[in-house]
CSV table of C-alpha atoms and ligand atoms in Angstrom, one decimal:
chain,number,residue,atom,x,y,z
A,198,MET,CA,23.3,5.2,-56.3
A,199,SER,CA,20.9,2.4,-56.4
A,200,ILE,CA,17.6,2.7,-54.6
A,201,MET,CA,18.8,0.0,-52.2
A,202,SER,CA,22.0,1.7,-51.1
A,203,PHE,CA,20.1,5.0,-50.8
A,204,VAL,CA,17.7,3.3,-48.4
A,205,LEU,CA,20.5,1.8,-46.5
A,206,ILE,CA,22.2,5.2,-46.0
A,207,ILE,CA,19.0,6.8,-44.8
A,208,LEU,CA,18.5,3.9,-42.4
A,209,THR,CA,22.0,4.3,-41.1
A,210,ILE,CA,21.6,8.0,-40.6
A,211,ALA,CA,18.2,7.4,-38.9
A,212,ALA,CA,19.8,4.9,-36.6
A,213,LYS,CA,22.6,7.3,-35.6
A,214,VAL,CA,20.2,10.1,-34.9
A,215,THR,CA,18.0,7.8,-32.7
A,216,GLU,CA,21.1,6.7,-30.8
A,217,SER,CA,22.3,10.1,-29.9
A,218,GLU,CA,18.8,11.3,-29.2
A,219,PHE,CA,18.5,8.4,-26.9
A,220,SER,CA,21.5,9.4,-24.8
A,221,ASP,CA,20.5,13.0,-24.8
A,222,SER,CA,17.0,12.2,-23.8
A,223,HIS,CA,18.2,9.8,-21.0
A,224,ASP,CA,20.1,12.8,-19.5
A,225,ALA,CA,17.2,15.1,-20.2
A,226,LYS,CA,14.8,12.6,-18.7
A,227,ILE,CA,16.7,12.6,-15.5
A,228,THR,CA,16.8,16.4,-15.4
A,229,ARG,CA,13.1,16.5,-15.9
A,230,LEU,CA,12.5,13.9,-13.2
A,231,LEU,CA,14.6,15.9,-10.8
A,232,LYS,CA,12.8,19.0,-11.6
A,233,LYS,CA,9.5,17.3,-11.0
A,234,LEU,CA,10.7,15.8,-7.7
A,235,ASN,CA,12.6,18.7,-6.2
A,236,LYS,CA,10.4,21.7,-5.3
A,237,PRO,CA,11.7,25.2,-4.6
A,238,ALA,CA,12.7,25.4,-0.9
A,239,LEU,CA,12.1,28.1,1.7
A,240,LYS,CA,15.2,26.8,3.4
A,241,SER,CA,17.6,23.9,2.9
A,242,ILE,CA,19.2,22.0,5.7
A,243,LYS,CA,22.4,20.0,5.3
A,244,SER,CA,22.2,16.7,7.2
A,245,PRO,CA,25.4,15.2,8.7
A,246,ASP,CA,24.9,12.2,6.5
A,247,GLY,CA,25.2,14.2,3.4
A,248,ASP,CA,21.5,14.6,2.5
A,249,ILE,CA,20.0,18.0,1.8
A,250,ILE,CA,16.5,18.4,3.3
A,251,ASP,CA,14.5,21.0,1.5
A,252,CYS,CA,11.8,22.9,3.5
A,253,VAL,CA,9.1,23.2,0.9
A,254,HIS,CA,6.1,25.6,1.4
A,255,MET,CA,2.8,23.8,1.7
A,256,LYS,CA,1.5,25.6,-1.4
A,257,ASN,CA,4.1,23.7,-3.4
A,258,HIS,CA,3.2,20.4,-1.9
A,259,PRO,CA,4.1,17.5,-4.2
A,260,ILE,CA,0.5,16.2,-3.9
A,261,TYR,CA,-0.6,19.0,-6.3
A,262,ASP,CA,1.4,17.3,-9.1
A,263,HIS,CA,-0.9,14.3,-8.9
A,264,PRO,CA,-3.7,14.7,-11.5
A,265,LEU,CA,-6.3,13.5,-9.1
A,266,PHE,CA,-5.3,16.0,-6.4
A,267,LYS,CA,-4.9,19.3,-8.3
A,268,ASN,CA,-7.7,20.8,-6.1
A,269,HIS,CA,-7.0,18.8,-3.0
A,270,THR,CA,-7.6,20.6,0.4
A,271,ILE,CA,-4.8,19.4,2.6
A,272,GLN,CA,-6.0,18.2,6.1
A,273,MET,CA,-3.6,19.3,8.8
A,274,ARG,CA,-5.2,17.0,11.4
A,275,PRO,CA,-7.3,13.8,11.2
A,276,SER,CA,-11.0,14.5,11.6
A,277,SER,CA,-11.7,11.5,13.7
A,278,TYR,CA,-9.9,8.9,15.9
A,279,PRO,CA,-10.5,5.3,16.8
A,280,GLU,CA,-12.0,4.7,20.2
A,281,GLY,CA,-9.2,4.2,22.8
A,282,MET,CA,-6.4,5.8,20.8
A,283,ASN,CA,-3.4,6.7,22.8
A,284,ASN,CA,-2.5,10.3,22.3
A,285,GLU,CA,-0.9,11.0,25.7
A,286,PRO,CA,1.6,8.2,26.5
A,287,SER,CA,3.0,7.6,29.9
A,288,ASP,CA,6.5,9.0,30.5
A,289,GLN,CA,7.9,5.5,30.4
A,290,LYS,CA,6.7,5.1,26.8
A,291,LYS,CA,8.4,8.3,25.8
A,292,GLU,CA,11.8,6.9,26.6
A,293,ASN,CA,14.5,6.0,24.1
A,294,LEU,CA,12.8,7.6,21.1
A,295,VAL,CA,14.9,8.1,18.0
A,296,THR,CA,15.4,11.4,16.2
A,297,GLN,CA,16.5,12.1,12.6
A,298,LEU,CA,20.0,13.2,11.9
A,299,TRP,CA,19.0,16.3,9.9
A,300,THR,CA,17.2,17.8,12.9
A,301,THR,CA,20.6,18.4,14.6
A,302,ASN,CA,21.2,21.1,11.9
A,303,GLY,CA,18.0,23.0,11.9
A,304,LYS,CA,14.2,23.1,11.7
A,305,CYS,CA,11.7,23.7,8.9
A,306,PRO,CA,9.8,27.0,9.2
A,307,LYS,CA,6.0,27.0,9.8
A,308,ASN,CA,3.9,26.0,6.7
A,309,SER,CA,6.6,24.0,5.2
A,310,ILE,CA,7.5,20.3,5.0
A,311,PRO,CA,10.9,18.6,5.0
A,312,ILE,CA,11.6,16.8,1.8
A,313,ARG,CA,14.8,14.8,1.2
A,314,ARG,CA,16.3,16.2,-2.0
A,315,THR,CA,16.7,13.6,-4.8
A,316,THR,CA,20.0,13.7,-6.5
A,317,ARG,CA,21.1,12.6,-10.0
A,318,GLU,CA,23.1,9.9,-8.3
A,319,ASP,CA,20.0,8.6,-6.5
A,320,ILE,CA,18.3,8.1,-9.9
A,321,LEU,CA,21.5,6.7,-11.6
A,322,ARG,CA,21.7,4.1,-8.8
A,323,ALA,CA,18.3,2.7,-9.8
A,324,LYS,CA,18.4,0.2,-12.6
A,325,SER,CA,16.3,2.5,-14.9
A,326,ILE,CA,14.4,5.7,-14.6
A,327,GLU,CA,11.3,3.7,-14.8
A,328,SER,CA,12.3,1.5,-11.8
A,329,PHE,CA,13.4,4.5,-9.7
A,330,GLY,CA,11.6,4.4,-6.3
A,331,LYS,CA,9.7,1.2,-7.2
A,332,LYS,CA,10.0,-2.1,-5.4
A,333,THR,CA,11.1,-5.4,-6.8
A,334,SER,CA,8.5,-8.1,-6.7
A,335,ASN,CA,7.9,-9.6,-3.3
A,336,ARG,CA,5.9,-12.2,-1.4
A,337,PHE,CA,2.5,-10.9,-2.6
A,338,THR,CA,3.6,-11.0,-6.2
A,339,GLN,CA,5.8,-14.1,-6.3
A,340,PRO,CA,4.0,-17.4,-5.8
A,341,SER,CA,6.8,-18.9,-3.7
A,342,PRO,CA,9.4,-16.5,-2.2
A,343,VAL,CA,11.6,-19.4,-1.0
A,344,ASN,CA,12.0,-21.0,-4.4
A,345,SER,CA,11.8,-18.0,-6.6
A,346,THR,CA,14.9,-17.6,-8.8
A,347,SER,CA,14.0,-14.3,-10.5
A,348,ASN,CA,16.8,-11.9,-10.9
A,349,ASP,CA,15.0,-9.6,-8.5
A,350,GLY,CA,16.6,-11.5,-5.7
A,351,ILE,CA,15.0,-13.5,-3.0
A,352,HIS,CA,12.9,-11.8,-0.3
A,353,GLU,CA,13.0,-13.4,3.1
A,354,TYR,CA,10.7,-12.7,6.0
A,355,ALA,CA,10.3,-13.2,9.7
A,356,ILE,CA,6.8,-11.7,10.4
A,357,LEU,CA,3.6,-11.9,12.5
A,358,GLU,CA,0.5,-11.9,10.4
A,359,VAL,CA,-3.2,-11.4,11.3
A,360,HIS,CA,-6.2,-11.8,9.1
A,361,GLY,CA,-9.5,-10.0,9.6
A,362,LYS,CA,-11.1,-6.7,9.0
A,363,PHE,CA,-9.0,-3.8,10.3
A,364,HIS,CA,-9.1,0.0,10.4
A,365,GLY,CA,-5.6,0.3,11.7
A,366,ALA,CA,-2.5,-1.1,13.4
A,367,SER,CA,0.3,0.1,15.6
A,368,SER,CA,3.4,-1.0,17.4
A,369,ILE,CA,6.7,0.2,19.0
A,370,ILE,CA,9.5,-0.7,16.6
A,371,ASN,CA,13.0,-1.3,17.9
A,372,VAL,CA,15.7,0.4,15.6
A,373,TRP,CA,19.0,-1.2,14.6
A,374,LYS,CA,21.6,-0.8,11.9
A,375,PRO,CA,22.1,-4.3,10.6
A,376,TYR,CA,24.9,-5.2,8.4
A,377,VAL,CA,23.8,-5.4,4.7
A,378,ARG,CA,26.2,-7.3,2.4
A,379,THR,CA,25.8,-5.3,-0.9
A,380,GLU,CA,24.3,-2.1,-1.9
A,381,ASP,CA,21.5,-3.9,-3.9
A,382,GLU,CA,20.4,-5.8,-0.8
A,383,PHE,CA,18.3,-4.3,2.1
A,384,SER,CA,17.3,-5.1,5.6
A,385,LEU,CA,14.2,-3.6,7.1
A,386,ALA,CA,11.6,-3.6,9.9
A,387,GLN,CA,8.0,-2.5,9.1
A,388,ILE,CA,4.2,-2.7,9.4
A,389,TRP,CA,2.2,-3.7,6.4
A,390,LEU,CA,-1.6,-3.0,6.0
A,391,VAL,CA,-2.9,-5.0,3.0
A,392,ALA,CA,-6.2,-5.4,1.2
A,393,GLY,CA,-7.5,-7.1,-1.9
A,394,PRO,CA,-6.6,-10.4,-3.6
A,395,PRO,CA,-2.9,-11.1,-4.4
A,396,GLY,CA,-2.0,-9.9,-7.8
A,397,ASP,CA,-2.8,-6.8,-9.7
A,398,GLU,CA,-5.5,-5.6,-7.4
A,399,LEU,CA,-3.5,-5.7,-4.2
A,400,ASN,CA,-3.5,-2.5,-2.1
A,401,ALA,CA,-0.8,-2.0,0.6
A,402,ILE,CA,0.4,0.7,2.9
A,403,GLU,CA,3.8,0.3,4.6
A,404,PHE,CA,5.9,2.2,7.2
A,405,GLY,CA,9.2,1.2,8.8
A,406,TRP,CA,12.9,1.7,8.7
A,407,GLN,CA,15.3,0.3,6.2
A,408,VAL,CA,19.0,0.0,5.5
A,409,TYR,CA,19.3,0.2,1.7
A,410,GLU,CA,22.5,1.7,0.4
A,411,GLY,CA,21.5,1.3,-3.3
A,412,LYS,CA,18.6,3.6,-2.6
A,413,TYR,CA,20.1,6.1,0.0
A,414,HIS,CA,23.9,6.2,-0.6
A,415,ASP,CA,24.8,5.0,2.9
A,416,ASN,CA,24.0,2.3,5.4
A,417,ASN,CA,22.1,4.4,8.0
A,418,PRO,CA,18.6,3.1,8.9
A,419,ARG,CA,16.0,5.5,7.5
A,420,TYR,CA,12.3,6.0,7.8
A,421,PHE,CA,10.4,5.0,4.7
A,422,ILE,CA,6.8,4.7,3.6
A,423,PHE,CA,5.5,2.8,0.6
A,424,TRP,CA,2.2,2.3,-1.0
A,425,THR,CA,0.6,0.5,-4.0
A,426,ALA,CA,-2.9,0.1,-5.3
A,427,ASP,CA,-2.1,-2.4,-8.1
A,428,GLY,CA,0.0,-5.2,-6.6
A,429,TYR,CA,3.3,-3.3,-6.8
A,430,ARG,CA,3.2,-2.6,-10.5
A,431,THR,CA,3.0,1.1,-9.5
A,432,GLY,CA,3.4,2.8,-6.2
A,433,CYS,CA,6.4,4.2,-4.6
A,434,TYR,CA,8.8,4.8,-1.7
A,435,ASN,CA,8.5,8.2,0.1
A,436,PHE,CA,8.1,11.0,-2.4
A,437,ASP,CA,9.4,9.1,-5.4
A,438,CYS,CA,6.0,9.4,-6.8
A,439,HIS,CA,3.0,11.4,-5.5
A,440,GLY,CA,0.3,10.1,-3.2
A,441,PHE,CA,1.3,10.6,0.4
A,442,VAL,CA,0.3,13.9,1.9
A,443,LEU,CA,3.0,14.9,4.4
A,444,VAL,CA,1.9,17.6,6.8
A,445,SER,CA,4.5,17.4,9.6
A,446,ARG,CA,7.5,19.7,9.5
A,447,GLU,CA,9.4,17.4,11.8
A,448,ILE,CA,9.6,14.1,9.8
A,449,ALA,CA,11.6,13.7,6.5
A,450,LEU,CA,10.7,10.5,4.7
A,451,GLY,CA,13.8,8.7,3.6
A,452,GLY,CA,15.8,10.7,6.3
A,453,ALA,CA,18.5,9.0,8.3
A,454,ILE,CA,17.8,8.0,12.0
A,455,ALA,CA,20.3,9.3,14.5
A,456,ASN,CA,20.0,6.8,17.3
A,457,VAL,CA,20.5,3.0,16.8
A,458,SER,CA,20.3,0.2,19.4
A,459,THR,CA,23.5,-1.4,20.5
A,460,LEU,CA,24.4,-5.0,21.4
A,461,GLY,CA,24.0,-5.4,25.1
A,462,GLY,CA,23.3,-1.7,25.5
A,463,GLN,CA,20.9,1.1,24.9
A,464,GLN,CA,17.8,0.3,22.9
A,465,TYR,CA,16.0,2.8,20.6
A,466,GLN,CA,12.5,2.7,19.3
A,467,ILE,CA,9.8,4.3,17.2
A,468,PRO,CA,6.1,4.2,18.2
A,469,VAL,CA,4.0,4.0,15.1
A,470,SER,CA,0.2,4.1,14.5
A,471,ILE,CA,-1.6,3.9,11.2
A,472,TRP,CA,-5.3,4.1,11.1
A,473,LYS,CA,-8.3,5.0,8.9
A,474,ASP,CA,-10.0,8.3,9.6
A,475,GLU,CA,-13.6,7.2,9.6
A,476,GLN,CA,-14.9,10.6,8.4
A,477,THR,CA,-12.6,11.1,5.4
A,478,GLY,CA,-11.5,7.5,4.7
A,479,ASP,CA,-7.9,8.7,4.6
A,480,TRP,CA,-5.2,6.5,6.3
A,481,TRP,CA,-3.1,8.5,8.8
A,482,LEU,CA,0.4,7.9,10.0
A,483,LYS,CA,1.4,9.0,13.5
A,484,LEU,CA,4.8,8.7,15.1
A,485,TYR,CA,5.9,9.1,18.7
A,486,TYR,CA,2.2,9.3,19.8
A,487,THR,CA,2.0,13.0,19.0
A,488,ILE,CA,3.3,13.7,15.6
A,489,PHE,CA,0.7,13.5,12.8
A,490,VAL,CA,3.0,12.8,9.9
A,491,GLY,CA,0.5,12.8,7.1
A,492,TYR,CA,-2.0,10.6,5.3
A,493,TRP,CA,-2.6,8.4,2.3
A,494,PRO,CA,-5.9,9.8,0.7
A,495,SER,CA,-8.6,7.2,0.4
A,496,SER,CA,-9.0,7.8,-3.3
A,497,LEU,CA,-5.5,6.4,-4.0
A,498,PHE,CA,-6.9,3.0,-3.2
A,499,THR,CA,-9.6,0.5,-4.2
A,500,HIS,CA,-9.8,-2.3,-1.5
A,501,LEU,CA,-8.2,-0.1,1.2
A,502,ARG,CA,-11.0,2.4,0.9
A,503,ASP,CA,-13.0,-0.1,3.1
A,504,SER,CA,-10.6,-1.8,5.4
A,505,ALA,CA,-7.3,-3.8,5.5
A,506,SER,CA,-7.7,-7.6,5.5
A,507,ILE,CA,-4.1,-8.5,6.5
A,508,ILE,CA,-1.7,-6.8,9.0
A,509,GLU,CA,1.9,-7.8,9.2
A,510,TRP,CA,4.7,-6.7,11.5
A,511,GLY,CA,8.3,-7.8,11.2
A,512,GLY,CA,11.5,-8.0,9.2
A,513,GLU,CA,12.4,-8.5,5.6
A,514,ILE,CA,15.7,-8.8,3.8
A,515,LEU,CA,16.6,-9.1,0.1
A,516,ASP,CA,19.2,-11.7,-0.9
A,517,PHE,CA,20.9,-11.7,-4.3
A,518,LYS,CA,22.9,-14.9,-3.5
A,519,ASP,CA,25.9,-13.2,-5.2
A,520,ASP,CA,28.3,-16.1,-4.5
A,521,GLY,CA,25.7,-18.8,-4.8
A,522,ARG,CA,25.3,-19.0,-1.1
A,523,HIS,CA,22.9,-17.4,1.3
A,524,THR,CA,23.6,-13.8,2.0
A,525,THR,CA,25.3,-12.6,5.2
A,526,THR,CA,22.9,-9.7,5.4
A,527,ARG,CA,21.5,-9.5,8.9
A,528,MET,CA,18.0,-8.9,10.0
A,529,GLY,CA,17.0,-6.8,13.1
A,530,GLY,CA,19.8,-6.9,15.7
A,531,GLY,CA,21.5,-9.7,13.7
A,532,TYR,CA,20.6,-12.4,16.3
A,533,PHE,CA,17.9,-15.0,16.5
A,534,ALA,CA,14.7,-14.3,18.5
A,535,GLN,CA,15.7,-16.6,21.4
A,536,GLU,CA,18.6,-14.3,22.2
A,537,GLY,CA,16.1,-11.8,23.6
A,538,LEU,CA,16.5,-8.2,24.7
A,539,THR,CA,19.6,-6.2,23.5
A,540,LYS,CA,20.6,-8.9,20.9
A,541,ALA,CA,17.4,-9.8,19.0
A,542,ALA,CA,15.2,-6.9,17.7
A,543,TYR,CA,11.7,-6.5,19.0
A,544,PHE,CA,8.3,-5.1,18.0
A,545,LYS,CA,6.2,-4.5,21.2
A,546,ASN,CA,2.7,-3.3,22.0
A,547,LEU,CA,1.2,-4.7,18.8
A,548,GLU,CA,-2.3,-3.3,18.5
A,549,ILE,CA,-5.0,-3.2,15.9
A,550,VAL,CA,-8.1,-1.1,15.2
A,551,ASP,CA,-11.0,-3.4,14.6
A,552,GLU,CA,-13.9,-2.9,12.1
A,553,HIS,CA,-16.0,-1.2,14.8
A,554,ASN,CA,-13.2,1.4,15.0
A,555,ILE,CA,-11.9,0.3,18.5
A,556,TRP,CA,-8.3,0.3,19.3
A,557,ARG,CA,-7.3,-3.1,20.9
A,558,ARG,CA,-4.3,-5.2,21.8
A,559,ASN,CA,-3.5,-7.7,19.1
A,560,GLU,CA,-4.4,-11.3,19.9
A,561,GLY,CA,-3.4,-14.3,17.9
A,562,GLY,CA,-2.1,-14.3,14.4
A,563,HIS,CA,0.6,-16.6,13.1
A,564,THR,CA,4.3,-16.2,12.4
A,565,ILE,CA,5.8,-16.6,8.9
A,566,MET,CA,9.5,-17.5,8.4
A,567,THR,CA,10.8,-18.1,4.9
A,568,GLN,CA,14.0,-19.8,6.2
A,569,GLU,CA,13.9,-20.4,9.9
A,570,SER,CA,17.5,-21.3,10.0
A,571,CYS,CA,18.5,-17.9,8.7
A,572,TYR,CA,16.0,-15.5,10.4
A,573,ASN,CA,13.3,-16.3,13.0
A,574,ILE,CA,10.6,-14.8,15.1
A,575,GLN,CA,8.9,-15.7,18.5
A,576,SER,CA,5.8,-13.9,19.7
A,577,ALA,CA,4.5,-13.7,23.3
A,578,TYR,CA,2.5,-11.6,25.8
A,579,HIS,CA,3.7,-9.5,28.7
A,580,ASP,CA,2.0,-7.0,31.0
A,581,THR,CA,3.6,-3.9,29.8
A,582,TRP,CA,4.9,-5.0,26.4
A,583,GLY,CA,1.4,-6.4,25.4
A,584,ASN,CA,1.6,-8.7,22.4
A,585,PHE,CA,5.2,-8.5,21.3
A,586,PHE,CA,7.9,-10.5,19.5
A,587,TYR,CA,11.6,-10.8,19.0
A,588,TYR,CA,12.9,-11.6,15.5
A,589,GLY,CA,15.9,-11.5,13.4
A,590,GLY,CA,19.0,-13.4,12.6
A,591,PRO,CA,22.5,-13.4,11.0
A,592,GLY,CA,21.6,-14.8,7.7
A,593,ARG,CA,24.4,-17.2,6.5
A,594,ASN,CA,25.5,-19.6,9.2
A,595,GLN,CA,26.3,-23.4,9.4
A,596,ASN,CA,22.5,-24.1,9.2
A,597,CYS,CA,21.8,-21.5,6.5
A,598,MET,CA,24.1,-21.8,3.5
B,170,NAG,C1,-10.2,21.6,-10.3
B,170,NAG,O1,-10.9,22.8,-10.3
B,170,NAG,C2,-11.1,23.4,-11.6
B,170,NAG,C3,-11.8,24.7,-11.4
B,170,NAG,O2,-12.9,24.6,-10.5
B,170,NAG,C4,-11.8,22.4,-12.4
B,170,NAG,O3,-12.0,23.0,-13.7
B,170,NAG,C5,-11.1,21.1,-12.5
B,170,NAG,O4,-11.8,20.1,-13.3
B,170,NAG,C6,-10.8,20.6,-11.1
B,170,NAG,N1,-9.8,19.4,-11.3
B,170,NAG,C7,-10.0,18.3,-10.6
B,170,NAG,C8,-9.0,17.2,-10.9
B,170,NAG,O5,-11.0,18.1,-9.9
B,171,NAG,C1,19.6,10.7,19.5
B,171,NAG,O1,20.7,11.3,18.8
B,171,NAG,C2,20.7,12.7,18.8
B,171,NAG,C3,21.8,13.2,17.8
B,171,NAG,O2,23.0,12.6,18.2
B,171,NAG,C4,20.8,13.3,20.2
B,171,NAG,O3,20.8,14.7,20.2
B,171,NAG,C5,19.6,12.7,21.0
B,171,NAG,O4,19.8,13.2,22.4
B,171,NAG,C6,19.6,11.2,20.9
B,171,NAG,N1,18.4,10.8,21.6
B,171,NAG,C7,18.4,9.9,22.6
B,171,NAG,C8,17.1,9.5,23.2
B,171,NAG,O5,19.4,9.4,23.1
B,172,NAG,C1,10.8,-25.5,-2.8
B,172,NAG,O1,11.3,-26.4,-3.7
B,172,NAG,C2,11.5,-27.7,-3.1
B,172,NAG,C3,12.1,-28.6,-4.1
B,172,NAG,O2,11.5,-28.5,-5.4
B,172,NAG,C4,10.2,-28.3,-2.5
B,172,NAG,O3,10.4,-29.5,-1.8
B,172,NAG,C5,9.7,-27.2,-1.5
B,172,NAG,O4,8.4,-27.7,-1.0
B,172,NAG,C6,9.5,-25.9,-2.1
B,172,NAG,N1,9.2,-24.9,-1.1
B,172,NAG,C7,8.2,-24.0,-1.2
B,172,NAG,C8,7.9,-23.1,-0.1
B,172,NAG,O5,7.5,-23.9,-2.2
């Protein structure tokens, strides 16, 4: 055997070994990730949509897996509130609130939190283990969302945006179940709190509902949170990576919503507040006026340690233009803003916390529509709805091809 053929044989063997190691390790990697994500449960609740909700004891809270938070003392309540915060709403405001599907089959015991179990299929649906739970690039990372042709798809928006110095934001968000064309596309409604220059330093906190089959296996609208401290290079949905400190035993992030608005009929909504606890610097999330869901610790962030410089409310869809034309994925109720109540979706009672820590009705701001002929937004004022807007649209139509 010549030296040359010996080397070739060795190289061939090496290549074969690497190949099989690769497939083994892919499977092993998924198993390891699942082990990391899914904690031992005190009780597991099967939701009618097929999810398993694990009630995880606070002492096994996922936050302790984060290297920065090994010794973290979990705060069960905020230590301070902005002036004028609404903790006791009128009965009228308590109407038509959504619940989550899993709660029809049980409750989590005291000292535990509900965590939607991640399955092998959830991870396999992501393009890679590395991209699991992460977002594709969006309007803060792409210079021009309208003209971008990246294979991440095209993000479209109908949103209201304000610039300034903010310590919080809130709104009542109308909930729908819009048609979404493929499992890779999504349709969502959310609040963004953003700080820092666009690019790698961008900090963002997000809460809303989304229909995203590629992520959640079905087309139910689901609560989600998201955060990033580096312009979406890292940062995750829900518990896909560690950072958010859930403390409520009533809210499962990523869990399906039981009640959705109907065309010409009953409207359902979620009241949401996000604000900075002045004493700790943490950003709290509160739903339904009374449920303290949890917080994003101040130390996750750089620019958001101080304040948010942009707040946005509204809808977003992702379009993969699969047949070369605009997607038929709908936004909000699937109708344009001018169709109004029970057809277009709304955000009402838009409020902000200013830099003096005072809760106020939002005033001003400007709307952003990436393609007005596909999805639009119209904002206005009303005595009881405060600053509000209708938004949404059908996507593809004769003016949007
Ligand atoms: C946590 O506490 C231990 C013991 O006091 C200490 O050795 C360790 O450095 C701390 N870790 C962090 C991340 O603060
Ligand atoms: C929402 O749906 C759940 C489950 O079907 C139901 O129990 C609850 O009464 C509904 N809530 C409202 C406000 O209609
Ligand atoms: C998109 O591209 C077209 C043609 O190149 C250009 O006219 C238009 O201004 C661009 N739109 C944006 C938002 O960049």
